Amino acid sequence: MTRSFLTLGDLNREELFEIFQKALKLKAAIKARKEIFPLKNKVVGILFEKPSTRTRVSFESAAIRLGGHAIYLSSNDLQLRRGEPVKDTARVLGGYLDALVARVYDHRTVEELAEYSGITVINALSDIAHPTQAVCDLLTILEVKGSLDGLTLAYIGDGNNVCQSLLECCALAGVNIVAACPEGYHPKAHILDNALRIAEKSGSRITVVDDPTEAAKGADILYADVWVSMGEESEKEKKMKAFKGYQINADLLSIAAKGALVMHCLPAYRGLEITDDVIECPQSIVWQQAENKTHGAAAILAFFMDSE
Ligand code: CP
Ligand code: NVA
């Protein structure tokens, strides 16, 4: 059966940990320059409606390193730009490709691509979710800490796509998460409810608060995302005001647990959501986090494409 990865709801806990293990194995094999071909003769399309450095290149590189091929498809260069419906595009691409990694504005687009293409569709970021980011982030924490048990992650910022996937992924993995978001920028109620439901099984504590200091106090990981997401540029001024105070800086780090890790999905805007001294400090694991996007991508491709 063809399976897609649109949100963390598409994985159970065992499968999430299987992907972590697969990623660590593939990372070791890639570092040892071993030849590995789980995607031999497979063609992966990378269809993006928005810019990307990490997600695009990490998936392209992963597909190639696993023996497959990657084709980058900017939505601007497809007939989509001239109004060809998503469902028609999906049915056509389904005949050419074995999987499609898609970054879209509206989450409904990845759902439609999955519904009509008949191939594995991987959500590379939508307005609702960034599931591959969350999987790769928890992979990095697991790699650094050796275990996820008993950890608390404090997310500081906008309760949108990255935060929402972290809530669900932490709930699945059994990691406690406190999200501090300004009023008007809390995660969507149905996603929070979903995370709380998943957490009933894993035992993780899921909380959303207004105050960044309440979230950061004693946390093992401080996590930032940009204040102004792609496509929200017209709201920049309003968001700058709303997010003032939601910055990961030395003061916030000083109240976290001793040796707390600092993470950021990137791209980072130094002086806004994070200060330069904190992103560059020894506790910052952002570059390892960014590198692991390709090892996580490799495991996600191998896992979902194998399930066909
Ligand atoms: N973190 C992340 O998704 O980065 P890109 O926008 O560069 O892909
Ligand atoms: N919330 C950000 C994430 C960037 C990786 C955005 O949607 O632009």
PDB file of C-alpha atoms and ligand atoms in Angstrom:
ATOM      1  CA  MET A   1       0.000   0.000   0.000  1.00  0.00           C
ATOM      2  CA  THR A   2       1.295   3.471  -0.877  1.00  0.00           C
ATOM      3  CA  ARG A   3       1.828   5.617   2.190  1.00  0.00           C
ATOM      4  CA  SER A   4       2.411   9.342   2.418  1.00  0.00           C
ATOM      5  CA  PHE A   5       3.887  11.483   5.185  1.00  0.00           C
ATOM      6  CA  LEU A   6       1.782  14.618   5.521  1.00  0.00           C
ATOM      7  CA  THR A   7       1.703  15.006   9.317  1.00  0.00           C
ATOM      8  CA  LEU A   8       2.999  13.050  12.326  1.00  0.00           C
ATOM      9  CA  GLY A   9      -0.454  11.428  12.376  1.00  0.00           C
ATOM     10  CA  ASP A  10       0.886   9.172   9.589  1.00  0.00           C
ATOM     11  CA  LEU A  11       3.339   7.449  11.960  1.00  0.00           C
ATOM     12  CA  ASN A  12       3.018   5.481  15.165  1.00  0.00           C
ATOM     13  CA  ARG A  13       5.623   5.499  17.926  1.00  0.00           C
ATOM     14  CA  GLU A  14       7.349   2.269  16.793  1.00  0.00           C
ATOM     15  CA  GLU A  15       7.624   3.556  13.225  1.00  0.00           C
ATOM     16  CA  LEU A  16       9.060   6.890  14.429  1.00  0.00           C
ATOM     17  CA  PHE A  17      11.810   5.087  16.339  1.00  0.00           C
ATOM     18  CA  GLU A  18      12.393   2.779  13.352  1.00  0.00           C
ATOM     19  CA  ILE A  19      13.047   5.914  11.262  1.00  0.00           C
ATOM     20  CA  PHE A  20      15.464   7.254  13.920  1.00  0.00           C
ATOM     21  CA  GLN A  21      17.430   3.986  13.864  1.00  0.00           C
ATOM     22  CA  LYS A  22      17.402   3.865  10.064  1.00  0.00           C
ATOM     23  CA  ALA A  23      18.679   7.467   9.930  1.00  0.00           C
ATOM     24  CA  LEU A  24      21.563   6.747  12.315  1.00  0.00           C
ATOM     25  CA  LYS A  25      22.532   3.660  10.292  1.00  0.00           C
ATOM     26  CA  LEU A  26      22.351   5.513   6.964  1.00  0.00           C
ATOM     27  CA  LYS A  27      24.352   8.407   8.441  1.00  0.00           C
ATOM     28  CA  ALA A  28      27.119   5.998   9.524  1.00  0.00           C
ATOM     29  CA  ALA A  29      27.096   4.318   6.100  1.00  0.00           C
ATOM     30  CA  ILE A  30      27.258   7.665   4.265  1.00  0.00           C
ATOM     31  CA  LYS A  31      30.114   8.878   6.515  1.00  0.00           C
ATOM     32  CA  ALA A  32      31.975   5.600   5.860  1.00  0.00           C
ATOM     33  CA  ARG A  33      31.379   6.185   2.124  1.00  0.00           C
ATOM     34  CA  LYS A  34      29.637   2.830   1.816  1.00  0.00           C
ATOM     35  CA  GLU A  35      27.519   2.404  -1.296  1.00  0.00           C
ATOM     36  CA  ILE A  36      23.856   1.919  -0.454  1.00  0.00           C
ATOM     37  CA  PHE A  37      21.049   1.555  -2.951  1.00  0.00           C
ATOM     38  CA  PRO A  38      17.612   1.359  -1.303  1.00  0.00           C
ATOM     39  CA  LEU A  39      16.322   3.847  -3.914  1.00  0.00           C
ATOM     40  CA  LYS A  40      18.035   2.290  -6.960  1.00  0.00           C
ATOM     41  CA  ASN A  41      16.242   3.369 -10.168  1.00  0.00           C
ATOM     42  CA  LYS A  42      13.668   5.361  -8.185  1.00  0.00           C
ATOM     43  CA  VAL A  43      12.840   8.908  -9.207  1.00  0.00           C
ATOM     44  CA  VAL A  44      11.914  11.485  -6.563  1.00  0.00           C
ATOM     45  CA  GLY A  45      10.288  14.780  -7.551  1.00  0.00           C
ATOM     46  CA  ILE A  46      10.952  17.819  -5.358  1.00  0.00           C
ATOM     47  CA  LEU A  47       8.019  20.181  -5.998  1.00  0.00           C
ATOM     48  CA  PHE A  48       8.385  23.480  -4.116  1.00  0.00           C
ATOM     49  CA  GLU A  49       6.064  26.501  -4.086  1.00  0.00           C
ATOM     50  CA  LYS A  50       8.350  28.350  -1.637  1.00  0.00           C
ATOM     51  CA  PRO A  51      12.114  28.873  -1.230  1.00  0.00           C
ATOM     52  CA  SER A  52      14.215  26.335   0.656  1.00  0.00           C
ATOM     53  CA  THR A  53      17.879  25.706   1.342  1.00  0.00           C
ATOM     54  CA  ARG A  54      17.861  22.818   3.813  1.00  0.00           C
ATOM     55  CA  THR A  55      14.766  20.761   3.005  1.00  0.00           C
ATOM     56  CA  ARG A  56      15.199  20.896  -0.755  1.00  0.00           C
ATOM     57  CA  VAL A  57      18.935  20.133  -0.853  1.00  0.00           C
ATOM     58  CA  SER A  58      18.792  17.563   1.960  1.00  0.00           C
ATOM     59  CA  PHE A  59      16.072  15.542   0.182  1.00  0.00           C
ATOM     60  CA  GLU A  60      17.763  15.837  -3.231  1.00  0.00           C
ATOM     61  CA  SER A  61      21.081  14.773  -1.745  1.00  0.00           C
ATOM     62  CA  ALA A  62      19.481  11.914   0.228  1.00  0.00           C
ATOM     63  CA  ALA A  63      17.704  10.526  -2.857  1.00  0.00           C
ATOM     64  CA  ILE A  64      20.941  10.589  -4.877  1.00  0.00           C
ATOM     65  CA  ARG A  65      23.057   9.095  -2.072  1.00  0.00           C
ATOM     66  CA  LEU A  66      20.562   6.224  -1.764  1.00  0.00           C
ATOM     67  CA  GLY A  67      21.064   5.386  -5.435  1.00  0.00           C
ATOM     68  CA  GLY A  68      17.974   7.176  -6.744  1.00  0.00           C
ATOM     69  CA  HIS A  69      17.432  10.325  -8.811  1.00  0.00           C
ATOM     70  CA  ALA A  70      15.946  13.663  -7.790  1.00  0.00           C
ATOM     71  CA  ILE A  71      14.236  16.184 -10.053  1.00  0.00           C
ATOM     72  CA  TYR A  72      13.628  19.700  -8.716  1.00  0.00           C
ATOM     73  CA  LEU A  73      10.309  21.146  -9.858  1.00  0.00           C
ATOM     74  CA  SER A  74       9.643  24.770  -9.022  1.00  0.00           C
ATOM     75  CA  SER A  75       5.890  25.304  -9.115  1.00  0.00           C
ATOM     76  CA  ASN A  76       6.647  28.480 -11.117  1.00  0.00           C
ATOM     77  CA  ASP A  77       8.033  26.417 -13.983  1.00  0.00           C
ATOM     78  CA  LEU A  78       5.102  23.994 -14.118  1.00  0.00           C
ATOM     79  CA  GLN A  79       1.721  24.514 -15.773  1.00  0.00           C
ATOM     80  CA  LEU A  80       0.410  24.862 -12.203  1.00  0.00           C
ATOM     81  CA  ARG A  81       1.417  28.530 -12.478  1.00  0.00           C
ATOM     82  CA  ARG A  82      -0.937  28.885 -15.462  1.00  0.00           C
ATOM     83  CA  GLY A  83      -3.807  27.314 -13.581  1.00  0.00           C
ATOM     84  CA  GLU A  84      -3.541  23.574 -14.261  1.00  0.00           C
ATOM     85  CA  PRO A  85      -5.385  21.987 -11.325  1.00  0.00           C
ATOM     86  CA  VAL A  86      -3.368  20.303  -8.563  1.00  0.00           C
ATOM     87  CA  LYS A  87      -5.279  17.048  -9.048  1.00  0.00           C
ATOM     88  CA  ASP A  88      -4.404  16.919 -12.770  1.00  0.00           C
ATOM     89  CA  THR A  89      -0.750  17.716 -12.036  1.00  0.00           C
ATOM     90  CA  ALA A  90      -0.731  15.004  -9.363  1.00  0.00           C
ATOM     91  CA  ARG A  91      -2.133  12.325 -11.695  1.00  0.00           C
ATOM     92  CA  VAL A  92       0.398  13.200 -14.396  1.00  0.00           C
ATOM     93  CA  LEU A  93       3.432  13.336 -12.056  1.00  0.00           C
ATOM     94  CA  GLY A  94       2.322  10.045 -10.511  1.00  0.00           C
ATOM     95  CA  GLY A  95       3.052   8.408 -13.859  1.00  0.00           C
ATOM     96  CA  TYR A  96       6.612   9.776 -14.008  1.00  0.00           C
ATOM     97  CA  LEU A  97       7.833   9.617 -10.418  1.00  0.00           C
ATOM     98  CA  ASP A  98       8.097   7.135  -7.539  1.00  0.00           C
ATOM     99  CA  ALA A  99       7.718   9.785  -4.816  1.00  0.00           C
ATOM    100  CA  LEU A 100       7.049  13.486  -4.506  1.00  0.00           C
ATOM    101  CA  VAL A 101       8.468  15.768  -1.812  1.00  0.00           C
ATOM    102  CA  ALA A 102       6.298  18.902  -1.784  1.00  0.00           C
ATOM    103  CA  ARG A 103       6.506  22.307  -0.061  1.00  0.00           C
ATOM    104  CA  VAL A 104       3.229  24.202  -0.335  1.00  0.00           C
ATOM    105  CA  TYR A 105       1.318  27.208   0.990  1.00  0.00           C
ATOM    106  CA  ASP A 106      -1.958  25.431   1.688  1.00  0.00           C
ATOM    107  CA  HIS A 107      -1.883  22.043   3.458  1.00  0.00           C
ATOM    108  CA  ARG A 108      -4.810  20.940   1.280  1.00  0.00           C
ATOM    109  CA  THR A 109      -2.366  20.912  -1.689  1.00  0.00           C
ATOM    110  CA  VAL A 110      -0.213  18.118  -0.216  1.00  0.00           C
ATOM    111  CA  GLU A 111      -3.401  16.221   0.649  1.00  0.00           C
ATOM    112  CA  GLU A 112      -4.604  16.566  -2.930  1.00  0.00           C
ATOM    113  CA  LEU A 113      -1.205  15.553  -4.338  1.00  0.00           C
ATOM    114  CA  ALA A 114      -1.304  12.416  -2.171  1.00  0.00           C
ATOM    115  CA  GLU A 115      -4.923  11.660  -3.021  1.00  0.00           C
ATOM    116  CA  TYR A 116      -4.521  11.891  -6.807  1.00  0.00           C
ATOM    117  CA  SER A 117      -0.891  10.945  -7.569  1.00  0.00           C
ATOM    118  CA  GLY A 118      -0.973   7.354  -6.331  1.00  0.00           C
ATOM    119  CA  ILE A 119       2.662   7.718  -5.158  1.00  0.00           C
ATOM    120  CA  THR A 120       4.284   8.529  -1.809  1.00  0.00           C
ATOM    121  CA  VAL A 121       3.968  12.239  -1.040  1.00  0.00           C
ATOM    122  CA  ILE A 122       6.141  13.787   1.658  1.00  0.00           C
ATOM    123  CA  ASN A 123       5.161  17.138   3.145  1.00  0.00           C
ATOM    124  CA  ALA A 124       8.251  19.356   3.058  1.00  0.00           C
ATOM    125  CA  LEU A 125       6.351  22.177   4.868  1.00  0.00           C
ATOM    126  CA  SER A 126       2.823  23.518   4.640  1.00  0.00           C
ATOM    127  CA  ASP A 127       0.962  26.201   6.583  1.00  0.00           C
ATOM    128  CA  ILE A 128      -0.052  23.511   9.110  1.00  0.00           C
ATOM    129  CA  ALA A 129       2.930  21.175   9.466  1.00  0.00           C
ATOM    130  CA  HIS A 130       6.638  20.586   8.916  1.00  0.00           C
ATOM    131  CA  PRO A 131       6.782  16.905   9.874  1.00  0.00           C
ATOM    132  CA  THR A 132      10.176  16.010   8.390  1.00  0.00           C
ATOM    133  CA  GLN A 133      11.717  18.904  10.345  1.00  0.00           C
ATOM    134  CA  ALA A 134      10.335  17.618  13.648  1.00  0.00           C
ATOM    135  CA  VAL A 135      11.514  14.040  12.969  1.00  0.00           C
ATOM    136  CA  CYS A 136      15.038  15.243  12.107  1.00  0.00           C
ATOM    137  CA  ASP A 137      15.097  17.513  15.181  1.00  0.00           C
ATOM    138  CA  LEU A 138      14.222  14.703  17.592  1.00  0.00           C
ATOM    139  CA  LEU A 139      16.751  12.496  15.771  1.00  0.00           C
ATOM    140  CA  THR A 140      19.414  15.123  16.574  1.00  0.00           C
ATOM    141  CA  ILE A 141      18.384  15.301  20.236  1.00  0.00           C
ATOM    142  CA  LEU A 142      18.497  11.491  20.437  1.00  0.00           C
ATOM    143  CA  GLU A 143      21.943  11.483  18.822  1.00  0.00           C
ATOM    144  CA  VAL A 144      23.313  14.147  21.202  1.00  0.00           C
ATOM    145  CA  LYS A 145      21.675  12.925  24.424  1.00  0.00           C
ATOM    146  CA  GLY A 146      21.653   9.179  23.749  1.00  0.00           C
ATOM    147  CA  SER A 147      18.020   8.944  24.890  1.00  0.00           C
ATOM    148  CA  LEU A 148      14.859  11.040  24.712  1.00  0.00           C
ATOM    149  CA  ASP A 149      13.538   9.876  28.070  1.00  0.00           C
ATOM    150  CA  GLY A 150      12.545  12.560  30.556  1.00  0.00           C
ATOM    151  CA  LEU A 151      13.617  15.496  28.383  1.00  0.00           C
ATOM    152  CA  THR A 152      11.711  18.777  28.142  1.00  0.00           C
ATOM    153  CA  LEU A 153      11.849  20.953  25.036  1.00  0.00           C
ATOM    154  CA  ALA A 154      10.823  24.611  25.272  1.00  0.00           C
ATOM    155  CA  TYR A 155       9.635  26.057  21.969  1.00  0.00           C
ATOM    156  CA  ILE A 156       9.628  29.861  21.905  1.00  0.00           C
ATOM    157  CA  GLY A 157       7.766  31.679  19.119  1.00  0.00           C
ATOM    158  CA  ASP A 158       5.004  31.225  16.582  1.00  0.00           C
ATOM    159  CA  GLY A 159       2.663  28.279  17.194  1.00  0.00           C
ATOM    160  CA  ASN A 160       2.452  27.505  13.464  1.00  0.00           C
ATOM    161  CA  ASN A 161       3.869  24.721  11.237  1.00  0.00           C
ATOM    162  CA  VAL A 162       7.182  23.873  12.976  1.00  0.00           C
ATOM    163  CA  CYS A 163       5.707  24.188  16.471  1.00  0.00           C
ATOM    164  CA  GLN A 164       2.655  22.101  15.550  1.00  0.00           C
ATOM    165  CA  SER A 165       4.763  19.254  14.179  1.00  0.00           C
ATOM    166  CA  LEU A 166       7.068  19.413  17.213  1.00  0.00           C
ATOM    167  CA  LEU A 167       4.035  19.136  19.506  1.00  0.00           C
ATOM    168  CA  GLU A 168       2.868  15.972  17.714  1.00  0.00           C
ATOM    169  CA  CYS A 169       6.357  14.493  17.344  1.00  0.00           C
ATOM    170  CA  CYS A 170       7.265  15.087  21.006  1.00  0.00           C
ATOM    171  CA  ALA A 171       3.925  13.544  22.036  1.00  0.00           C
ATOM    172  CA  LEU A 172       4.688  10.460  19.939  1.00  0.00           C
ATOM    173  CA  ALA A 173       8.290  10.165  21.132  1.00  0.00           C
ATOM    174  CA  GLY A 174       7.504  10.754  24.817  1.00  0.00           C
ATOM    175  CA  VAL A 175       9.342  14.090  25.068  1.00  0.00           C
ATOM    176  CA  ASN A 176       7.802  16.847  27.232  1.00  0.00           C
ATOM    177  CA  ILE A 177       7.185  20.087  25.337  1.00  0.00           C
ATOM    178  CA  VAL A 178       6.223  23.564  26.513  1.00  0.00           C
ATOM    179  CA  ALA A 179       5.404  26.030  23.746  1.00  0.00           C
ATOM    180  CA  ALA A 180       5.487  29.720  24.627  1.00  0.00           C
ATOM    181  CA  CYS A 181       3.541  31.649  21.998  1.00  0.00           C
ATOM    182  CA  PRO A 182       2.126  35.192  22.000  1.00  0.00           C
ATOM    183  CA  GLU A 183      -1.615  35.683  22.134  1.00  0.00           C
ATOM    184  CA  GLY A 184      -3.098  35.169  18.682  1.00  0.00           C
ATOM    185  CA  TYR A 185      -0.249  32.887  17.656  1.00  0.00           C
ATOM    186  CA  HIS A 186      -1.024  29.752  19.654  1.00  0.00           C
ATOM    187  CA  PRO A 187      -1.090  26.368  17.889  1.00  0.00           C
ATOM    188  CA  LYS A 188      -4.419  25.350  16.351  1.00  0.00           C
ATOM    189  CA  ALA A 189      -6.769  23.793  18.900  1.00  0.00           C
ATOM    190  CA  HIS A 190      -7.316  20.580  16.902  1.00  0.00           C
ATOM    191  CA  ILE A 191      -3.559  19.989  16.609  1.00  0.00           C
ATOM    192  CA  LEU A 192      -2.993  20.617  20.302  1.00  0.00           C
ATOM    193  CA  ASP A 193      -5.877  18.228  21.095  1.00  0.00           C
ATOM    194  CA  ASN A 194      -4.327  15.642  18.810  1.00  0.00           C
ATOM    195  CA  ALA A 195      -0.936  15.994  20.518  1.00  0.00           C
ATOM    196  CA  LEU A 196      -2.586  15.698  23.933  1.00  0.00           C
ATOM    197  CA  ARG A 197      -4.380  12.529  22.796  1.00  0.00           C
ATOM    198  CA  ILE A 198      -1.129  10.976  21.527  1.00  0.00           C
ATOM    199  CA  ALA A 199       0.620  12.005  24.757  1.00  0.00           C
ATOM    200  CA  GLU A 200      -1.873  10.025  26.837  1.00  0.00           C
ATOM    201  CA  LYS A 201      -0.115   6.901  25.534  1.00  0.00           C
ATOM    202  CA  SER A 202       3.505   8.087  25.722  1.00  0.00           C
ATOM    203  CA  GLY A 203       3.146   9.985  28.999  1.00  0.00           C
ATOM    204  CA  SER A 204       4.754  13.175  27.673  1.00  0.00           C
ATOM    205  CA  ARG A 205       3.579  16.507  29.119  1.00  0.00           C
ATOM    206  CA  ILE A 206       2.311  18.977  26.497  1.00  0.00           C
ATOM    207  CA  THR A 207       1.746  22.590  27.527  1.00  0.00           C
ATOM    208  CA  VAL A 208       1.128  25.901  25.759  1.00  0.00           C
ATOM    209  CA  VAL A 209       1.840  29.088  27.707  1.00  0.00           C
ATOM    210  CA  ASP A 210       2.192  32.811  26.978  1.00  0.00           C
ATOM    211  CA  ASP A 211       5.334  33.494  28.990  1.00  0.00           C
ATOM    212  CA  PRO A 212       8.721  32.474  27.471  1.00  0.00           C
ATOM    213  CA  THR A 213      10.385  32.412  30.914  1.00  0.00           C
ATOM    214  CA  GLU A 214       7.780  29.933  32.182  1.00  0.00           C
ATOM    215  CA  ALA A 215       8.610  27.656  29.225  1.00  0.00           C
ATOM    216  CA  ALA A 216      12.390  28.026  29.428  1.00  0.00           C
ATOM    217  CA  LYS A 217      12.709  27.458  33.179  1.00  0.00           C
ATOM    218  CA  GLY A 218      14.579  24.175  33.682  1.00  0.00           C
ATOM    219  CA  ALA A 219      14.112  23.097  30.028  1.00  0.00           C
ATOM    220  CA  ASP A 220      16.682  20.747  28.459  1.00  0.00           C
ATOM    221  CA  ILE A 221      16.326  22.242  24.986  1.00  0.00           C
ATOM    222  CA  LEU A 222      15.428  25.782  23.835  1.00  0.00           C
ATOM    223  CA  TYR A 223      14.035  25.860  20.288  1.00  0.00           C
ATOM    224  CA  ALA A 224      13.436  28.861  17.986  1.00  0.00           C
ATOM    225  CA  ASP A 225      11.769  29.424  14.611  1.00  0.00           C
ATOM    226  CA  VAL A 226      11.577  32.635  12.568  1.00  0.00           C
ATOM    227  CA  TRP A 227       9.064  35.277  13.656  1.00  0.00           C
ATOM    228  CA  VAL A 228       7.853  35.924  10.113  1.00  0.00           C
ATOM    229  CA  SER A 229       7.129  32.759   8.157  1.00  0.00           C
ATOM    230  CA  MET A 230       7.338  32.470   4.370  1.00  0.00           C
ATOM    231  CA  GLY A 231       4.297  34.096   2.794  1.00  0.00           C
ATOM    232  CA  GLU A 232       3.626  36.335   5.826  1.00  0.00           C
ATOM    233  CA  GLU A 233       5.910  39.182   4.762  1.00  0.00           C
ATOM    234  CA  SER A 234       2.995  41.657   4.649  1.00  0.00           C
ATOM    235  CA  GLU A 235       2.405  41.024   8.373  1.00  0.00           C
ATOM    236  CA  LYS A 236       6.021  41.731   9.299  1.00  0.00           C
ATOM    237  CA  GLU A 237       5.427  44.894  11.358  1.00  0.00           C
ATOM    238  CA  LYS A 238       2.536  43.386  13.295  1.00  0.00           C
ATOM    239  CA  LYS A 239       4.524  40.239  14.040  1.00  0.00           C
ATOM    240  CA  MET A 240       7.624  42.167  15.131  1.00  0.00           C
ATOM    241  CA  LYS A 241       5.499  43.783  17.837  1.00  0.00           C
ATOM    242  CA  ALA A 242       3.723  40.583  18.861  1.00  0.00           C
ATOM    243  CA  PHE A 243       6.951  38.558  19.167  1.00  0.00           C
ATOM    244  CA  LYS A 244       9.045  41.139  21.032  1.00  0.00           C
ATOM    245  CA  GLY A 245      10.160  39.287  24.161  1.00  0.00           C
ATOM    246  CA  TYR A 246       9.996  35.861  22.462  1.00  0.00           C
ATOM    247  CA  GLN A 247      13.740  35.856  21.818  1.00  0.00           C
ATOM    248  CA  ILE A 248      16.180  33.128  22.816  1.00  0.00           C
ATOM    249  CA  ASN A 249      18.998  35.126  24.404  1.00  0.00           C
ATOM    250  CA  ALA A 250      21.553  34.708  27.205  1.00  0.00           C
ATOM    251  CA  ASP A 251      18.971  35.661  29.886  1.00  0.00           C
ATOM    252  CA  LEU A 252      16.523  32.998  28.734  1.00  0.00           C
ATOM    253  CA  LEU A 253      19.299  30.415  28.404  1.00  0.00           C
ATOM    254  CA  SER A 254      20.460  31.201  31.961  1.00  0.00           C
ATOM    255  CA  ILE A 255      17.152  29.958  33.434  1.00  0.00           C
ATOM    256  CA  ALA A 256      17.087  26.740  31.373  1.00  0.00           C
ATOM    257  CA  ALA A 257      18.654  23.521  32.721  1.00  0.00           C
ATOM    258  CA  LYS A 258      22.439  23.583  33.064  1.00  0.00           C
ATOM    259  CA  GLY A 259      23.975  22.764  29.667  1.00  0.00           C
ATOM    260  CA  ALA A 260      20.614  23.136  27.896  1.00  0.00           C
ATOM    261  CA  LEU A 261      20.842  22.661  24.129  1.00  0.00           C
ATOM    262  CA  VAL A 262      19.890  25.409  21.688  1.00  0.00           C
ATOM    263  CA  MET A 263      18.093  24.534  18.448  1.00  0.00           C
ATOM    264  CA  HIS A 264      16.681  26.494  15.516  1.00  0.00           C
ATOM    265  CA  CYS A 265      15.101  25.047  12.373  1.00  0.00           C
ATOM    266  CA  LEU A 266      16.836  27.862  10.370  1.00  0.00           C
ATOM    267  CA  PRO A 267      17.051  30.174   8.531  1.00  0.00           C
ATOM    268  CA  ALA A 268      17.897  32.336  11.572  1.00  0.00           C
ATOM    269  CA  TYR A 269      17.463  36.067  11.933  1.00  0.00           C
ATOM    270  CA  ARG A 270      20.056  37.042  14.526  1.00  0.00           C
ATOM    271  CA  GLY A 271      18.851  39.791  16.845  1.00  0.00           C
ATOM    272  CA  LEU A 272      15.190  38.818  16.361  1.00  0.00           C
ATOM    273  CA  GLU A 273      14.143  35.315  17.474  1.00  0.00           C
ATOM    274  CA  ILE A 274      17.683  34.438  18.630  1.00  0.00           C
ATOM    275  CA  THR A 275      20.796  36.408  19.501  1.00  0.00           C
ATOM    276  CA  ASP A 276      24.125  35.899  17.748  1.00  0.00           C
ATOM    277  CA  ASP A 277      25.930  34.924  20.976  1.00  0.00           C
ATOM    278  CA  VAL A 278      23.370  32.183  21.722  1.00  0.00           C
ATOM    279  CA  ILE A 279      23.214  30.651  18.227  1.00  0.00           C
ATOM    280  CA  GLU A 280      27.034  30.618  18.201  1.00  0.00           C
ATOM    281  CA  CYS A 281      27.461  29.324  21.773  1.00  0.00           C
ATOM    282  CA  PRO A 282      28.855  25.820  22.527  1.00  0.00           C
ATOM    283  CA  GLN A 283      25.414  24.574  23.583  1.00  0.00           C
ATOM    284  CA  SER A 284      23.996  25.383  20.147  1.00  0.00           C
ATOM    285  CA  ILE A 285      23.554  22.269  18.011  1.00  0.00           C
ATOM    286  CA  VAL A 286      21.972  24.034  15.040  1.00  0.00           C
ATOM    287  CA  TRP A 287      24.566  22.902  12.464  1.00  0.00           C
ATOM    288  CA  GLN A 288      24.325  19.255  13.512  1.00  0.00           C
ATOM    289  CA  GLN A 289      20.529  19.730  13.454  1.00  0.00           C
ATOM    290  CA  ALA A 290      20.765  21.095   9.892  1.00  0.00           C
ATOM    291  CA  GLU A 291      23.057  18.264   8.729  1.00  0.00           C
ATOM    292  CA  ASN A 292      20.723  15.656  10.169  1.00  0.00           C
ATOM    293  CA  LYS A 293      17.972  16.879   7.869  1.00  0.00           C
ATOM    294  CA  THR A 294      19.612  14.879   5.083  1.00  0.00           C
ATOM    295  CA  HIS A 295      20.089  11.728   7.202  1.00  0.00           C
ATOM    296  CA  GLY A 296      16.497  11.987   8.415  1.00  0.00           C
ATOM    297  CA  ALA A 297      15.353  12.611   4.831  1.00  0.00           C
ATOM    298  CA  ALA A 298      17.189   9.468   3.691  1.00  0.00           C
ATOM    299  CA  ALA A 299      15.472   7.399   6.372  1.00  0.00           C
ATOM    300  CA  ILE A 300      12.060   8.924   5.607  1.00  0.00           C
ATOM    301  CA  LEU A 301      12.432   8.215   1.871  1.00  0.00           C
ATOM    302  CA  ALA A 302      13.649   4.653   2.497  1.00  0.00           C
ATOM    303  CA  PHE A 303      10.873   3.999   5.036  1.00  0.00           C
ATOM    304  CA  PHE A 304       7.923   5.412   3.069  1.00  0.00           C
ATOM    305  CA  MET A 305       9.030   4.243  -0.386  1.00  0.00           C
ATOM    306  CA  ASP A 306       9.660   0.749   0.904  1.00  0.00           C
ATOM    307  CA  SER A 307       6.097   0.613   2.209  1.00  0.00           C
ATOM    308  CA  GLU A 308       4.617   0.684  -1.303  1.00  0.00           C
TER     309      GLU A 308
HETATM  310  N1   CP B   1      14.343  24.413   8.188  1.00  0.00           N
HETATM  311  C1   CP B   1      13.967  24.454   6.898  1.00  0.00           C
HETATM  312  O1   CP B   1      12.949  23.869   6.496  1.00  0.00           O
HETATM  313  O2   CP B   1      14.799  25.189   6.107  1.00  0.00           O
HETATM  314  P1   CP B   1      14.560  25.504   4.569  1.00  0.00           P
HETATM  315  O3   CP B   1      13.403  26.483   4.487  1.00  0.00           O
HETATM  316  O4   CP B   1      15.851  26.089   4.101  1.00  0.00           O
HETATM  317  O5   CP B   1      14.208  24.231   3.870  1.00  0.00           O
HETATM  318  N1  NVA B   2       7.734  28.742  10.162  1.00  0.00           N
HETATM  319  C1  NVA B   2       8.720  28.891   9.118  1.00  0.00           C
HETATM  320  C2  NVA B   2       9.564  27.671   9.022  1.00  0.00           C
HETATM  321  C3  NVA B   2      10.757  27.789   8.086  1.00  0.00           C
HETATM  322  C4  NVA B   2      11.523  26.513   7.962  1.00  0.00           C
HETATM  323  C5  NVA B   2       8.025  29.172   7.799  1.00  0.00           C
HETATM  324  O1  NVA B   2       6.943  28.617   7.543  1.00  0.00           O
HETATM  325  O2  NVA B   2       8.551  29.968   7.002  1.00  0.00           O
END
